[in-house]
mmCIF file of C-alpha atoms in Angstrom:
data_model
loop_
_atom_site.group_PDB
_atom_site.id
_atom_site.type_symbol
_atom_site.label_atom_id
_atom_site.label_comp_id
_atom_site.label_asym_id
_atom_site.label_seq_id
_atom_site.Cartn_x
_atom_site.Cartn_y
_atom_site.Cartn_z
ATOM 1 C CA UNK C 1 25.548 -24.734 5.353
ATOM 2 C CA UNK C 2 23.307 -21.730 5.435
ATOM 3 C CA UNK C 3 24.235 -18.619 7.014
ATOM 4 C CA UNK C 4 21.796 -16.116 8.740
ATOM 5 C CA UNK C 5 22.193 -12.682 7.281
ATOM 6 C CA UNK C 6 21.215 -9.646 9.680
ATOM 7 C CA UNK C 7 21.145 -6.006 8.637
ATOM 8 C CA UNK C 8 22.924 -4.032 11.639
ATOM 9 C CA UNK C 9 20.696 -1.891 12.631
ATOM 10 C CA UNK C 10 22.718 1.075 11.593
ATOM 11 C CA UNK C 11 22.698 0.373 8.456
ATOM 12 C CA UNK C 12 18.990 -0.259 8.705
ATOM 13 C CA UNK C 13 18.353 3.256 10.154
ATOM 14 C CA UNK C 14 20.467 4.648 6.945
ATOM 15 C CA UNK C 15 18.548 3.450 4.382
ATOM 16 C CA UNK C 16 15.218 4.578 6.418
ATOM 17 C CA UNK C 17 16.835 8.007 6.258
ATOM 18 C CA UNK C 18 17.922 7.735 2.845
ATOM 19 C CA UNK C 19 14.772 6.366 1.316
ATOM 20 C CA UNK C 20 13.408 9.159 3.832
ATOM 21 C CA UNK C 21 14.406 12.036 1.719
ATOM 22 C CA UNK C 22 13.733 10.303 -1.962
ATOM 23 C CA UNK C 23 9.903 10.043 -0.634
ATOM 24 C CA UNK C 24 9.581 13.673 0.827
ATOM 25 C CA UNK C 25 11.828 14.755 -1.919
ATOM 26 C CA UNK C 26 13.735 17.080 0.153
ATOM 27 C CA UNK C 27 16.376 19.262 -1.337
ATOM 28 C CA UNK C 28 20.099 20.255 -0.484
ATOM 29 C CA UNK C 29 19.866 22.869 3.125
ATOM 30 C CA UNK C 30 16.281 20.803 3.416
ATOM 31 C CA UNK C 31 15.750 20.507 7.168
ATOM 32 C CA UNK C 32 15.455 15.962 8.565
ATOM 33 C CA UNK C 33 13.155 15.957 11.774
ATOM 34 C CA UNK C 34 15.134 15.540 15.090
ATOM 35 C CA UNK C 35 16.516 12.912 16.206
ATOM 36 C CA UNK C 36 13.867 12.319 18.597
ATOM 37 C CA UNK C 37 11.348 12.465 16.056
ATOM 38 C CA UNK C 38 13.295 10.017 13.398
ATOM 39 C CA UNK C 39 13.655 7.278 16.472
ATOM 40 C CA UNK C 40 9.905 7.282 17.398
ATOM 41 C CA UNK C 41 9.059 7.278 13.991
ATOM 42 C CA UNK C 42 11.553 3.907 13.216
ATOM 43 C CA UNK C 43 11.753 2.499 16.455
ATOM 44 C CA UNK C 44 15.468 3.309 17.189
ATOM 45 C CA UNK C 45 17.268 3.652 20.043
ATOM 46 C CA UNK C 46 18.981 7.624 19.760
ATOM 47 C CA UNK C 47 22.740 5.735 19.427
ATOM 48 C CA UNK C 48 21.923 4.014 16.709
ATOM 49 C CA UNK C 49 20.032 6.530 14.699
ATOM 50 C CA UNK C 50 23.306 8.712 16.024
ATOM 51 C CA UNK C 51 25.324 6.367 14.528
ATOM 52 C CA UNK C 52 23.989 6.552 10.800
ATOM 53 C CA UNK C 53 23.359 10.112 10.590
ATOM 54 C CA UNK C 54 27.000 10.242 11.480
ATOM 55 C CA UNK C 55 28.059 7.409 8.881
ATOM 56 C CA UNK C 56 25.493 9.442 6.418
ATOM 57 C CA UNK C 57 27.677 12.464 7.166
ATOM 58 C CA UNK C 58 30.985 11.382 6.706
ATOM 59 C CA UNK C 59 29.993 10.239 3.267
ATOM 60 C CA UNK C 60 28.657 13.774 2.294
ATOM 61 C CA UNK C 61 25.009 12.697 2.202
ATOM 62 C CA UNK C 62 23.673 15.057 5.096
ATOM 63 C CA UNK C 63 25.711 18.167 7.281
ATOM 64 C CA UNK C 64 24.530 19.067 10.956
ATOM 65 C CA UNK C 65 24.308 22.442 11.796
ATOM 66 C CA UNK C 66 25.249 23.306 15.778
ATOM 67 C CA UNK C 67 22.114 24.103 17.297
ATOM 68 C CA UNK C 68 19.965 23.960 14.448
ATOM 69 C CA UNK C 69 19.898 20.068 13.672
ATOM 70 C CA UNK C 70 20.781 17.998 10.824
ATOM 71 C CA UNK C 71 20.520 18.765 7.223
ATOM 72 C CA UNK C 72 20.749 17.177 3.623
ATOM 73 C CA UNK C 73 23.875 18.088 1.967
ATOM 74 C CA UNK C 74 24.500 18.956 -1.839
ATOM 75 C CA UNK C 75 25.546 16.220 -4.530
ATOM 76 C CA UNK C 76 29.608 15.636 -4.686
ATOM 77 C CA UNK C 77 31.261 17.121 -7.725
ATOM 78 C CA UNK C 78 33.455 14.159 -9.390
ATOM 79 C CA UNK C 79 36.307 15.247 -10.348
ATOM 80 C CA UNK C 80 38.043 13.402 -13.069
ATOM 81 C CA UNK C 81 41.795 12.131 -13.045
ATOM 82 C CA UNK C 82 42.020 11.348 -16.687
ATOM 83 C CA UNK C 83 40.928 14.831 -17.399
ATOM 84 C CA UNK C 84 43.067 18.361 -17.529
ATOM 85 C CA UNK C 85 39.884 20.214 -16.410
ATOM 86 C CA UNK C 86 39.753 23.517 -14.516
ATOM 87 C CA UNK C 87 38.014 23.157 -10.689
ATOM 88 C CA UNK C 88 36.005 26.356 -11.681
ATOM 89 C CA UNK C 89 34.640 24.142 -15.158
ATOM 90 C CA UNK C 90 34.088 20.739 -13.565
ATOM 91 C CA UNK C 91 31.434 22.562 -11.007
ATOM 92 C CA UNK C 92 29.894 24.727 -13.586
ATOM 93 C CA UNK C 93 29.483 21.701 -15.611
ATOM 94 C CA UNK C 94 27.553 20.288 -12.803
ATOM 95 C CA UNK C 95 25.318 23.203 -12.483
ATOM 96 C CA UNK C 96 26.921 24.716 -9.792
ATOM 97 C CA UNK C 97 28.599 28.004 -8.834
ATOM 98 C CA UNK C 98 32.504 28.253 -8.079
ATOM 99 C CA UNK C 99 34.101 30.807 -6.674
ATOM 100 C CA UNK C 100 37.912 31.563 -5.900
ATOM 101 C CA UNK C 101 39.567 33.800 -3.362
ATOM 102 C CA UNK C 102 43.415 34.808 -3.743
ATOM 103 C CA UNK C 103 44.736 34.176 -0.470
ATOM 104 C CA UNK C 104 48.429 35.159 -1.232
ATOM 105 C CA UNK C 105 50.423 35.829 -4.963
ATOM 106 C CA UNK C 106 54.335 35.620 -4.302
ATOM 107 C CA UNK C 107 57.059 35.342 -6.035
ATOM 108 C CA UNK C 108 59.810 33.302 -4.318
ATOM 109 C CA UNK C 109 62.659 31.152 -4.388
ATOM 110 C CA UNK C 110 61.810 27.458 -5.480
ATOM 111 C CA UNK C 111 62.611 25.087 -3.489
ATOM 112 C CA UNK C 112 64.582 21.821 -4.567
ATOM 113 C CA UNK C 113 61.023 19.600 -5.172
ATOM 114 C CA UNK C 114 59.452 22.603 -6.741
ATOM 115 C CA UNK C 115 62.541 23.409 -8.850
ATOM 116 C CA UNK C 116 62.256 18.958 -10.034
ATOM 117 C CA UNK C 117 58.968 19.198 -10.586
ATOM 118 C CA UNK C 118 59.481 22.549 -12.831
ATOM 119 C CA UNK C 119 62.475 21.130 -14.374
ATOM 120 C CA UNK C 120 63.974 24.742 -13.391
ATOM 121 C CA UNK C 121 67.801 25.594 -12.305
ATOM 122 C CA UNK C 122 68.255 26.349 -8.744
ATOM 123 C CA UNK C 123 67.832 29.918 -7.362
ATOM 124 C CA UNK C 124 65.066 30.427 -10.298
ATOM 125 C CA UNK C 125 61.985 32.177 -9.347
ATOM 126 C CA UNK C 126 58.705 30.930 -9.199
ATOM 127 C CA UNK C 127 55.166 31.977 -8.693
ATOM 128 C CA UNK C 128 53.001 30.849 -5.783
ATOM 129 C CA UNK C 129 49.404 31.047 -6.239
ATOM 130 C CA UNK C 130 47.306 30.143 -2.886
ATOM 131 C CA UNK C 131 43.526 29.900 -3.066
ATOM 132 C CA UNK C 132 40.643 29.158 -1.954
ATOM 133 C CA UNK C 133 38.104 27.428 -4.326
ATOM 134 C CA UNK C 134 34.376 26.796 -3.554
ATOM 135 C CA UNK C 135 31.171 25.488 -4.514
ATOM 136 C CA UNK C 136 28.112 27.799 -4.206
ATOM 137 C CA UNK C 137 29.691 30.177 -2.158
ATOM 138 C CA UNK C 138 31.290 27.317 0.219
ATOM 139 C CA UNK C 139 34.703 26.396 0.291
ATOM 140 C CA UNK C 140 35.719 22.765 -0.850
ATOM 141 C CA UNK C 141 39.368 23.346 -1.283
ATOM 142 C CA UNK C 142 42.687 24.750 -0.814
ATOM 143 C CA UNK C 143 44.727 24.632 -3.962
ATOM 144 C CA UNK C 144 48.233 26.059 -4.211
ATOM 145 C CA UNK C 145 50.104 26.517 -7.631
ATOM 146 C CA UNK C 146 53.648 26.696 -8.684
ATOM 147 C CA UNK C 147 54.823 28.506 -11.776
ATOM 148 C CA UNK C 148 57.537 29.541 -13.400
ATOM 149 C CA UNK C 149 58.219 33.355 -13.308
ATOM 150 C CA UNK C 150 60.833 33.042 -16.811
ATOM 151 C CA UNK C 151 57.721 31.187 -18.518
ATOM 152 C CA UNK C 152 55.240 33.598 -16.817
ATOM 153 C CA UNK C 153 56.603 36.761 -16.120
ATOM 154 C CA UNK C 154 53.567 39.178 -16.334
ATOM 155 C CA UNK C 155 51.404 36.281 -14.630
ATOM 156 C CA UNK C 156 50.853 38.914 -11.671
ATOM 157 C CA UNK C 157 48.737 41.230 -13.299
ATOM 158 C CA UNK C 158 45.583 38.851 -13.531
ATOM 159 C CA UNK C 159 43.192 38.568 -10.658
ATOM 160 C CA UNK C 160 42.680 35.058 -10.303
ATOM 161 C CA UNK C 161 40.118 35.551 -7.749
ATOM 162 C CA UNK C 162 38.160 35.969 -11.402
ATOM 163 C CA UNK C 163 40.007 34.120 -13.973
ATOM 164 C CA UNK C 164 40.394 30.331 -14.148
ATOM 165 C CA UNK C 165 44.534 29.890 -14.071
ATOM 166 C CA UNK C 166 44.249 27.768 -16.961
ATOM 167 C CA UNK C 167 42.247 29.894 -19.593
ATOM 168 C CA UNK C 168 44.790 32.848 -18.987
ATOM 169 C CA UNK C 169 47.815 30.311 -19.554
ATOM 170 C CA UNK C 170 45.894 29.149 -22.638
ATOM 171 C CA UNK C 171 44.540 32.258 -23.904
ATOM 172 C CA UNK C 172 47.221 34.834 -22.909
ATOM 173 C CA UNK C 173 50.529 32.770 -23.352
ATOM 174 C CA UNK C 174 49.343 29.745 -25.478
ATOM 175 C CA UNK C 175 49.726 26.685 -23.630
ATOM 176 C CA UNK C 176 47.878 23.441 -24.589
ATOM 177 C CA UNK C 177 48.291 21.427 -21.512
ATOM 178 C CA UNK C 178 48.079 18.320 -22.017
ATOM 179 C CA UNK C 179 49.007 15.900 -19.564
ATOM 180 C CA UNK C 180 49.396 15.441 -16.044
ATOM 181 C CA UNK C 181 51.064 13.119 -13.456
ATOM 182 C CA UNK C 182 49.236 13.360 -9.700
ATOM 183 C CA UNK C 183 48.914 11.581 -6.255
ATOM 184 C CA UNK C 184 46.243 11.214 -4.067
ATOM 185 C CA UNK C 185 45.802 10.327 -0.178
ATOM 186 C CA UNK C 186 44.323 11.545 2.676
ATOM 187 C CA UNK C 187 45.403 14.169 5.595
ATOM 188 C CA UNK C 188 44.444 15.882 8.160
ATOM 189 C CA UNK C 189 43.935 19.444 8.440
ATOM 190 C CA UNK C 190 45.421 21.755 10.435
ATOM 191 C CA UNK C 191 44.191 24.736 12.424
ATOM 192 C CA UNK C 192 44.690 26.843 9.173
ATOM 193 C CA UNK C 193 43.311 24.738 6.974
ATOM 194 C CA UNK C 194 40.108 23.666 9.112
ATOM 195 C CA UNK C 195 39.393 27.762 9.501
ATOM 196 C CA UNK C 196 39.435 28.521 6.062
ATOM 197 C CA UNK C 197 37.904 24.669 4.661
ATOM 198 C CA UNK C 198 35.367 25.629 7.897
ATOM 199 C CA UNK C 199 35.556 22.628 9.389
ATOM 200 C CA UNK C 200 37.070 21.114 12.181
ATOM 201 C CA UNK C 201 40.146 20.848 13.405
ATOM 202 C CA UNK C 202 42.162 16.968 12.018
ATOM 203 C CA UNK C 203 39.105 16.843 9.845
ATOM 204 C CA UNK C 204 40.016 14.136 7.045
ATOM 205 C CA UNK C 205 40.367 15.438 3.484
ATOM 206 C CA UNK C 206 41.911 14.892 0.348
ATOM 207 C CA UNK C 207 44.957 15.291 -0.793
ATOM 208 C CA UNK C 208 46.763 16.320 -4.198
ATOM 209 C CA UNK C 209 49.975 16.803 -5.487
ATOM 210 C CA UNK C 210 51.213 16.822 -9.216
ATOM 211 C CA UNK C 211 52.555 18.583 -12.244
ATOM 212 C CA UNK C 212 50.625 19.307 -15.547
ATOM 213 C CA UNK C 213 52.665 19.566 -18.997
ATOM 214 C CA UNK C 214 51.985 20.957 -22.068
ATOM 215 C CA UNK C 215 52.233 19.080 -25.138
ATOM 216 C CA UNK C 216 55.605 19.446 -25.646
ATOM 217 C CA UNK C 217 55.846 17.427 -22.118
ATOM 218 C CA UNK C 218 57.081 20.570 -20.854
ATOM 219 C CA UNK C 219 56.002 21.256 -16.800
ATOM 220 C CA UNK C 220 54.087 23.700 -16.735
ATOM 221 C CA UNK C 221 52.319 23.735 -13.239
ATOM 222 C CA UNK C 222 53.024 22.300 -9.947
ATOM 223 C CA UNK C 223 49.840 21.648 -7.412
ATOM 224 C CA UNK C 224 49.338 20.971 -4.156
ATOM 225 C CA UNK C 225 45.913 20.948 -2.732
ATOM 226 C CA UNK C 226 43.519 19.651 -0.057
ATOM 227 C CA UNK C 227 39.592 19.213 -0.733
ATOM 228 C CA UNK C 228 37.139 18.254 1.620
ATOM 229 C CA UNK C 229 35.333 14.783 0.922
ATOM 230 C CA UNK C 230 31.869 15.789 1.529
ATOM 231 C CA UNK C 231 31.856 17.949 -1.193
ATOM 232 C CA UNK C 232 34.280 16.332 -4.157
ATOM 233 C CA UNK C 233 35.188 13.034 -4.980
ATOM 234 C CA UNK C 234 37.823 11.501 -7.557
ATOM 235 C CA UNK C 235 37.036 9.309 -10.316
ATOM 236 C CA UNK C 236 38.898 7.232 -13.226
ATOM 237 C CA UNK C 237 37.804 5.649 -16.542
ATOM 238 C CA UNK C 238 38.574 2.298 -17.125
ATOM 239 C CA UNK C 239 39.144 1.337 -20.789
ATOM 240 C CA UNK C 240 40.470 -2.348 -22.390
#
């Protein structure tokens, strides 16, 4: 028995505005005609063109802009599991610009999951690193770091609004990392989170938490971060 197979007419209107900007070759911050002018052009009705631009936005392809209309967004950086890479070398291997802003360098207490994770003795210090890490001059994530300050003592006097984290703990104190255990899943973001991400408020995003070890299997890092989806995604090599 045969089946009739209908293309929703979302999905439809998708692919008109995705084969849209292949055929006028428009670029990242490229401008899409209004809404009004994308249904008269197709012949849909404004909730279901509504519909896939908003699909097409939660998947990264295009941003809106309030007040100005809707744009096409930059390509996702994939960022690799199986891979101890820096955020800052990832995008410039894509061609693109990072950028990192020091929110806040402490030295505290750890707590008893950052002391486990550490493999440190309670009442140790350790250093938390908050920032803010971006993608031509737009920020994709909040990443916090936890070191510790008996490994790391002088850690403080490098601006890591600058330096990549991991070429100073390579180059200055001679770590190899090289392994890492993490876990991903998906939140919401705060107040906090959606002014600095600038986004809105319970706006889904990523997030990460794991440890990275040198190859002694010692921890050497702790992480915690959130990244927003439209801008990174996560990817995994399969081998037999």
């Amino acid at each position: 028995m045969k089946g009739n197979f209908h293309i929703r007419p979302s999905d439809e209107a998708m692919e008109k505005i995705e084969n849209y900007i292949v055929e006028h070759q428009l670029k990242p911050d490229d401008k899409l005609p209004s809404e009004r002018e994308l249904c008269e052009m197709w012949g849909f009705n404004r909730n279901t063109l509504r519909n896939a631009i908003n699909h097409l936005v939660s998947e990264g392809k295009l941003y809106r802009k309030r007040g100005s209309g809707t744009f096409v967004n930059t390509s996702k950086i994939m960022l690799n599991l199986q891979e101890l890479k820096s955020f800052s070398q990832s995008v410039i291997e894509a061609g693109r610009r990072p950028y990192s802003k020091v929110l806040s360098f402490d030295l505290v207490d750890g707590t008893k999951k950052v002391n486990a994770a550490l493999r440190m003795k309670e009442k140790e210090k350790v250093w938390v690193l908050v920032r803010v890490r971006g993608i031509d001059q737009k920020p994709v994530l909040i990443e916090t770091a936890y070191l510790s300050y008996s490994k790391f003592p002088d850690l403080d006097q490098y601006n890591f609004s600058d330096l990549s984290l991991y070429d100073v703990l390579s180059k200055v104190y001679g770590i190899k990392l090289r392994s890492g255990m993490e876990k991903i899943g998906v939140t919401y973001t705060n107040k906090d989170e959606s002014d600095l991400l600038m986004v809105g408020e319970e706006v889904p995003v990523f997030f990460r938490e794991g440890t990275v070890y040198d190859e002694n299997d010692e921890p050497v890092e702790y992480f915690k971060s959130v990244a927003r989806s439209d801008y990174v995604y996560f990817a995994s090599e399969l081998k037999s």
